[in-house]
Coordinates of C-alpha atoms in Angstrom, one line a residue:
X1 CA 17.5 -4.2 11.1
X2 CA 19.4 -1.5 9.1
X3 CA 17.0 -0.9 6.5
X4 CA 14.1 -0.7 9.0
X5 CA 15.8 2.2 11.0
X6 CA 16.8 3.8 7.8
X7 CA 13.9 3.1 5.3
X8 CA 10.8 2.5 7.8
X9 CA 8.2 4.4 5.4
X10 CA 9.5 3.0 2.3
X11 CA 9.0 -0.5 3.6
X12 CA 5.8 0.7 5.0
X13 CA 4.4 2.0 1.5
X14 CA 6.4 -1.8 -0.3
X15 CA 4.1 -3.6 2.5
X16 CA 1.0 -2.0 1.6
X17 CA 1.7 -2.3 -2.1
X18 CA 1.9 -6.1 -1.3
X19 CA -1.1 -6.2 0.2
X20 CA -3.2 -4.2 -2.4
X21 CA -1.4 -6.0 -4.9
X22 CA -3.3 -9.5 -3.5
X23 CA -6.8 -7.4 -2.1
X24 CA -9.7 -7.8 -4.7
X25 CA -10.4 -4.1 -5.1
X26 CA -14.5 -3.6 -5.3
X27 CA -16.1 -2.3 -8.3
X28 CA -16.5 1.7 -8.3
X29 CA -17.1 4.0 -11.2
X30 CA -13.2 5.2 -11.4
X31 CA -13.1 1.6 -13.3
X32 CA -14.6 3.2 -16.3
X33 CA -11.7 5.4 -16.7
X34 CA -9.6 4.3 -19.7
X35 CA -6.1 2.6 -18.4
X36 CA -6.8 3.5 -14.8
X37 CA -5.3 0.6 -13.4
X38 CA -2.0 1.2 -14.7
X39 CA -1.9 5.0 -13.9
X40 CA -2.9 3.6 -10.5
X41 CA 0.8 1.4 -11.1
X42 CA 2.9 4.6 -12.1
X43 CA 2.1 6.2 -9.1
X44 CA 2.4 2.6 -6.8
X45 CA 5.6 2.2 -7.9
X46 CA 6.7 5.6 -8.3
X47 CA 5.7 6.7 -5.2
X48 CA 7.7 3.6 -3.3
X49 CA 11.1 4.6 -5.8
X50 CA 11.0 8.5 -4.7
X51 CA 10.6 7.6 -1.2
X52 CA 13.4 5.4 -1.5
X53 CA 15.5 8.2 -3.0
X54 CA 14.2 10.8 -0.9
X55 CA 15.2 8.2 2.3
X56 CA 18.4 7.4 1.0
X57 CA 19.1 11.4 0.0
X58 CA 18.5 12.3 3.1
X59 CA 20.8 9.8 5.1
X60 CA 23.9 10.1 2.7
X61 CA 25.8 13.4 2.0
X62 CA 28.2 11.1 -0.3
X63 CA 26.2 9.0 -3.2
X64 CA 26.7 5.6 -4.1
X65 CA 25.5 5.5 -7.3
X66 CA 25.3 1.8 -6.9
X67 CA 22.9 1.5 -3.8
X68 CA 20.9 3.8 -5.3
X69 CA 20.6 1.6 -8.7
X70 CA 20.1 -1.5 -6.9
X71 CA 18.1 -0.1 -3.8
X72 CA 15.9 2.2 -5.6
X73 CA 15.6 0.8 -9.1
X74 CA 16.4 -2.9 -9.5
X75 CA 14.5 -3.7 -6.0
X76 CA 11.2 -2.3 -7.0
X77 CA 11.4 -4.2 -10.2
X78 CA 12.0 -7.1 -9.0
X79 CA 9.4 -6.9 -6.3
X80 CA 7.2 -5.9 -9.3
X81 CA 8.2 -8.5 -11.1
X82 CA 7.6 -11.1 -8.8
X83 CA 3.9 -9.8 -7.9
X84 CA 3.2 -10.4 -11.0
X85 CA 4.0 -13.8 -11.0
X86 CA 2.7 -14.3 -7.5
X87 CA -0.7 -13.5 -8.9
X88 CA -0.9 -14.8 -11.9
X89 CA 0.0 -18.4 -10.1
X90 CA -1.2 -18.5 -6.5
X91 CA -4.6 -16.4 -6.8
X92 CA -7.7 -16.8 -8.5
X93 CA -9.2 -13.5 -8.3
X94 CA -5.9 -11.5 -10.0
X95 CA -4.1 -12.3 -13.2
X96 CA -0.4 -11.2 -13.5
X97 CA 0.0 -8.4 -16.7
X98 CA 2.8 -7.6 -18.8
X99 CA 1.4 -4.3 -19.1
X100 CA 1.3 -3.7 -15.2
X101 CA 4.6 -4.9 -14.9
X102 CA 5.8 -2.2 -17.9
X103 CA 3.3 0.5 -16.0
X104 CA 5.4 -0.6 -12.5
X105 CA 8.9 -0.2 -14.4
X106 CA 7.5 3.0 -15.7
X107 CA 6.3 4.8 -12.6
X108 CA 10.4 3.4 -11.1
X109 CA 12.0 5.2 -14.1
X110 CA 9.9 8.0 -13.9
X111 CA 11.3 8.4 -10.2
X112 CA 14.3 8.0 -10.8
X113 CA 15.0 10.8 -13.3
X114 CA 13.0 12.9 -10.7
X115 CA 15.4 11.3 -7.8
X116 CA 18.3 11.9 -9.4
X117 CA 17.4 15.9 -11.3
X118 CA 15.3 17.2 -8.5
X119 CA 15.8 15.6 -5.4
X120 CA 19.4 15.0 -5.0
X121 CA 20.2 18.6 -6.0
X122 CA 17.4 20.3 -3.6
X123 CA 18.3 18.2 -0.7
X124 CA 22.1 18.4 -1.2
X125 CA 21.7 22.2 -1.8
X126 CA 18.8 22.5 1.5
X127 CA 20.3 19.9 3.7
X128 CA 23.9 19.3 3.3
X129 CA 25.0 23.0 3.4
X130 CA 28.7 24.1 4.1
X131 CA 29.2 26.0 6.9
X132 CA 30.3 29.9 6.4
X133 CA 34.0 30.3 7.5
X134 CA 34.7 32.9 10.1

């Protein structure tokens, strides 16, 4: 119950990664871009790791360094991780990749360096302000 109060759009972006991650996507002509589907991963999985930091910024003047490893790194990797197997061994219609899995732990490293160098500093400098003394 914790994490819902305190992460509700980063669960809601994880839950609708799960489900695109199972949907059959129709054919369009974005498919003849080169390496599409994995830019499409970056930004999945990069998107769901800022919000994660960006949540967890917002709701913690004091950082643990280790819920943000394991809360905003490690967990989308290993829901990445285990997508991939999911697909490659309960569906017919989506193979799991190697390559999507490195684009997934891509876009999550990606964020984090942005998490950690632009985030934390904006929101600790915006948000968590010391008060002038009188």
């Amino acid at each position: 119950m914790h994490y819902l109060i305190h992460y509700p759009i980063s669960l809601f972006v994880a839950a609708i990664i799960c489900f695109l991650s199972f949907f059959t996507p129709p054919q369009t002509e974005l498919n003849e871009i080169p390496y599409i589907d994995k830019i499409v991963h970056i930004c999945m999985y990069g998107g769901l790791s800022t919000l994660l930091w960006v949540e967890y910024l917002l709701r913690h003047r004091r950082i643990n360094p280790r819920h943000l490893v394991i809360g905003a790194v490690i967990g989308p990797v290993l829901m990445s991780g285990s997508i991939e197997i999911l697909q490659s061994v309960c569906t017919e219609t989506r193979s799991g990749d190697w390559l999507d899995f490195a684009a997934n732990c891509t876009g999550v490293l990606l964020a984090s360096l942005l998490g950690y160098y632009v985030w934390r500093p904006l929101i600790q400098k915006h948000f968590f302000r010391r008060k002038p003394q009188a």
